[in-house]
CSV table of C-alpha atoms in Angstrom, one decimal:
chain,number,residue,atom,x,y,z
A,1,UNK,CA,-19.6,-15.4,30.5
A,2,UNK,CA,-20.2,-19.0,29.6
A,3,UNK,CA,-19.0,-19.9,26.1
A,4,UNK,CA,-21.6,-19.9,23.4
A,5,UNK,CA,-21.7,-22.4,20.6
A,6,UNK,CA,-19.1,-21.2,18.2
A,7,UNK,CA,-16.7,-19.8,20.8
A,8,UNK,CA,-16.4,-17.7,23.9
A,9,UNK,CA,-18.1,-14.4,24.1
A,10,UNK,CA,-14.9,-12.5,24.1
A,11,UNK,CA,-13.9,-14.0,20.7
A,12,UNK,CA,-17.3,-13.5,19.3
A,13,UNK,CA,-17.3,-9.8,20.2
A,14,UNK,CA,-13.8,-9.4,18.8
A,15,UNK,CA,-14.9,-11.0,15.5
A,16,UNK,CA,-17.8,-8.6,15.2
A,17,UNK,CA,-15.6,-5.6,16.0
A,18,UNK,CA,-13.0,-6.6,13.5
A,19,UNK,CA,-15.7,-7.1,10.8
A,20,UNK,CA,-17.1,-3.6,11.6
A,21,UNK,CA,-13.6,-2.1,11.3
A,22,UNK,CA,-12.9,-3.7,8.0
A,23,UNK,CA,-16.1,-2.2,6.5
A,24,UNK,CA,-14.6,1.3,7.1
A,25,UNK,CA,-13.3,3.0,4.0
A,26,UNK,CA,-9.5,3.4,3.8
A,27,UNK,CA,-8.3,7.0,3.8
A,28,UNK,CA,-4.6,6.3,3.3
A,29,UNK,CA,-2.8,3.1,2.5
A,30,UNK,CA,0.5,2.1,4.2
A,31,UNK,CA,2.3,2.5,0.9
A,32,UNK,CA,1.0,6.0,0.5
A,33,UNK,CA,2.0,6.9,4.0
A,34,UNK,CA,5.5,5.6,3.5
A,35,UNK,CA,5.9,7.5,0.3
A,36,UNK,CA,4.6,10.7,1.7
A,37,UNK,CA,6.8,10.6,4.8
A,38,UNK,CA,9.9,9.6,2.9
A,39,UNK,CA,9.3,12.4,0.4
A,40,UNK,CA,8.8,14.9,3.3
A,41,UNK,CA,12.1,13.8,4.8
A,42,UNK,CA,13.9,14.1,1.5
A,43,UNK,CA,12.6,17.7,1.1
A,44,UNK,CA,13.4,18.6,4.7
A,45,UNK,CA,16.9,17.1,4.6
A,46,UNK,CA,17.6,18.7,1.3
A,47,UNK,CA,16.8,22.1,2.8
A,48,UNK,CA,19.1,21.4,5.7
A,49,UNK,CA,21.8,20.1,3.3
A,50,UNK,CA,21.6,23.3,1.2
A,51,UNK,CA,21.9,25.5,4.2
A,52,UNK,CA,24.8,23.5,5.5
A,53,UNK,CA,26.6,24.2,2.2
A,54,UNK,CA,26.0,27.9,2.7
A,55,UNK,CA,27.6,27.7,6.2
A,56,UNK,CA,30.5,25.6,5.0
A,57,UNK,CA,30.4,21.8,5.1
A,58,UNK,CA,34.1,21.2,4.7
A,59,UNK,CA,37.1,21.0,6.9
A,60,UNK,CA,38.6,24.4,7.9
A,61,UNK,CA,41.9,25.4,9.4
A,62,UNK,CA,40.7,24.7,12.9
A,63,UNK,CA,38.5,21.6,12.2
A,64,UNK,CA,35.0,21.0,10.8
A,65,UNK,CA,33.1,24.1,9.6
A,66,UNK,CA,29.7,24.9,11.0
A,67,UNK,CA,27.8,23.0,8.4
A,68,UNK,CA,30.0,19.8,8.4
A,69,UNK,CA,27.9,17.6,10.7
A,70,UNK,CA,24.5,18.9,9.5
A,71,UNK,CA,25.6,18.3,5.9
A,72,UNK,CA,26.5,14.6,6.5
A,73,UNK,CA,23.5,14.0,8.7
A,74,UNK,CA,21.2,15.4,6.0
A,75,UNK,CA,23.0,13.4,3.3
A,76,UNK,CA,22.4,10.2,5.3
A,77,UNK,CA,18.7,11.1,5.9
A,78,UNK,CA,18.3,11.8,2.2
A,79,UNK,CA,19.8,8.5,1.1
A,80,UNK,CA,17.8,6.5,3.7
A,81,UNK,CA,14.6,8.3,2.6
A,82,UNK,CA,15.3,7.6,-1.0
A,83,UNK,CA,15.8,3.9,-0.2
A,84,UNK,CA,12.5,3.8,1.7
A,85,UNK,CA,10.7,5.6,-1.1
A,86,UNK,CA,12.0,3.2,-3.7
A,87,UNK,CA,11.1,0.1,-1.6
A,88,UNK,CA,7.7,1.7,-1.0
A,89,UNK,CA,7.1,2.0,-4.7
A,90,UNK,CA,7.6,-1.7,-5.2
A,91,UNK,CA,5.8,-3.0,-2.1
A,92,UNK,CA,2.5,-4.5,-3.3
A,93,UNK,CA,1.5,-5.7,0.2
A,94,UNK,CA,1.7,-2.1,1.7
A,95,UNK,CA,-0.4,-0.9,-1.3
A,96,UNK,CA,-3.2,-3.1,-0.1
A,97,UNK,CA,-2.9,-2.4,3.7
A,98,UNK,CA,-5.0,0.4,5.3
A,99,UNK,CA,-2.8,2.8,7.2
A,100,UNK,CA,-5.7,4.9,8.5
A,101,UNK,CA,-9.4,4.6,7.8
A,102,UNK,CA,-11.9,7.4,7.4
A,103,UNK,CA,-13.4,6.6,10.8
A,104,UNK,CA,-10.0,6.5,12.5
A,105,UNK,CA,-9.0,9.8,11.0
A,106,UNK,CA,-12.3,11.4,12.2
A,107,UNK,CA,-11.3,10.3,15.8
A,108,UNK,CA,-7.9,11.9,15.4
A,109,UNK,CA,-9.6,15.1,14.2
A,110,UNK,CA,-12.0,15.0,17.1
A,111,UNK,CA,-8.9,15.5,19.4
A,112,UNK,CA,-6.7,17.5,17.0
A,113,UNK,CA,-9.1,20.3,16.1
A,114,UNK,CA,-10.0,21.3,19.7
A,115,UNK,CA,-6.3,21.1,20.7
A,116,UNK,CA,-5.4,23.5,17.9
A,117,UNK,CA,-8.2,25.8,19.1
A,118,UNK,CA,-6.9,25.6,22.7
A,119,UNK,CA,-3.4,26.5,21.6
A,120,UNK,CA,-4.7,29.4,19.6
A,121,UNK,CA,-6.8,30.7,22.5
A,122,UNK,CA,-3.8,30.7,25.0
A,123,UNK,CA,-2.3,34.0,23.8
A,124,UNK,CA,-5.7,35.6,23.6
A,125,UNK,CA,-7.4,34.7,26.9
A,126,UNK,CA,-4.5,33.1,28.8
A,127,UNK,CA,-3.6,29.5,29.6
A,128,UNK,CA,-5.8,29.1,32.7
A,129,UNK,CA,-9.1,30.2,31.1
A,130,UNK,CA,-8.2,28.2,28.0
A,131,UNK,CA,-7.5,25.2,30.1
A,132,UNK,CA,-10.9,25.4,31.9
A,133,UNK,CA,-12.7,25.6,28.5
A,134,UNK,CA,-10.6,22.8,27.0
A,135,UNK,CA,-11.1,20.3,29.8
A,136,UNK,CA,-14.7,21.2,30.3
A,137,UNK,CA,-15.4,20.9,26.6
A,138,UNK,CA,-13.8,17.5,26.3
A,139,UNK,CA,-15.5,16.2,29.4
A,140,UNK,CA,-18.9,17.2,28.1
A,141,UNK,CA,-18.4,16.3,24.4
A,142,UNK,CA,-16.3,13.1,24.5
A,143,UNK,CA,-17.0,11.9,28.1
A,144,UNK,CA,-20.7,13.0,28.1
A,145,UNK,CA,-20.5,14.5,31.6
A,146,UNK,CA,-22.9,17.1,32.6
A,147,UNK,CA,-21.9,20.8,32.9
A,148,UNK,CA,-21.7,20.7,36.7
A,149,UNK,CA,-19.1,17.8,36.8
A,150,UNK,CA,-17.2,19.2,33.8
A,151,UNK,CA,-17.1,22.6,35.3
A,152,UNK,CA,-16.0,21.3,38.7
A,153,UNK,CA,-13.2,19.2,37.4
A,154,UNK,CA,-11.9,21.8,34.9
A,155,UNK,CA,-11.9,24.6,37.5
A,156,UNK,CA,-10.4,22.2,40.1
A,157,UNK,CA,-7.6,21.1,37.9
A,158,UNK,CA,-6.8,24.7,37.0
A,159,UNK,CA,-7.0,25.7,40.6
A,160,UNK,CA,-4.3,23.1,41.4
A,161,UNK,CA,-2.1,23.9,38.5
A,162,UNK,CA,-2.1,27.7,39.1
A,163,UNK,CA,-0.2,27.6,42.4
A,164,UNK,CA,1.9,24.7,41.2
A,165,UNK,CA,3.4,26.7,38.3
A,166,UNK,CA,3.0,30.3,39.5
A,167,UNK,CA,4.0,30.0,43.2
A,168,UNK,CA,5.9,26.8,43.8
A,169,UNK,CA,7.8,26.4,40.5
A,170,UNK,CA,7.8,30.2,39.8
A,171,UNK,CA,7.1,29.7,36.1
A,172,UNK,CA,4.8,32.5,34.9
A,173,UNK,CA,2.5,31.1,32.3
A,174,UNK,CA,0.5,33.3,29.8
A,175,UNK,CA,-2.3,35.1,31.4
A,176,UNK,CA,-5.3,36.8,29.9
A,177,UNK,CA,-7.7,39.6,30.8
A,178,UNK,CA,-9.5,37.6,33.4
A,179,UNK,CA,-6.4,37.0,35.5
A,180,UNK,CA,-5.5,40.7,35.1
A,181,UNK,CA,-8.9,41.7,36.3
A,182,UNK,CA,-8.6,39.3,39.3
A,183,UNK,CA,-5.1,40.6,40.1
A,184,UNK,CA,-3.4,37.3,39.4
A,185,UNK,CA,-0.7,38.7,37.1
């Protein structure tokens, strides 16, 4: 941990890390992200505004109609989003900044895709079996644990959560064919 010529080890390693990150190709710029998000909110708020008009966005005999508050909230969101969109169009600095790189997006997908699969499996095989598979898979794939450790932890966590939700909190969670076979419904 003694400093090297040219700076301490910590700073040398940070410089190398930053240089490595900067070589990664940008997937999305900050400007593009701001424009996409503001456009999404303009569309979403426009739909809400339109539906508010159908409900009645005025003042009735007994006070505000059902769509009064959603209408004005949507209107403010639309105006703010248009402002952000217009500012984003002119922002040259944001056009040059990387919002997310290809490598960073791959890391996000590395977690997002298995999470989507987990959620899709819950109605089919139940939450507990899905949980065992999900925890075990992540431990082996990302954590590089062997199947014995991954299996022990995933089964152990599920064994603790089952009585916690089903018995103590009395919250029945979705169960699949294995729980039915074991009589745990």
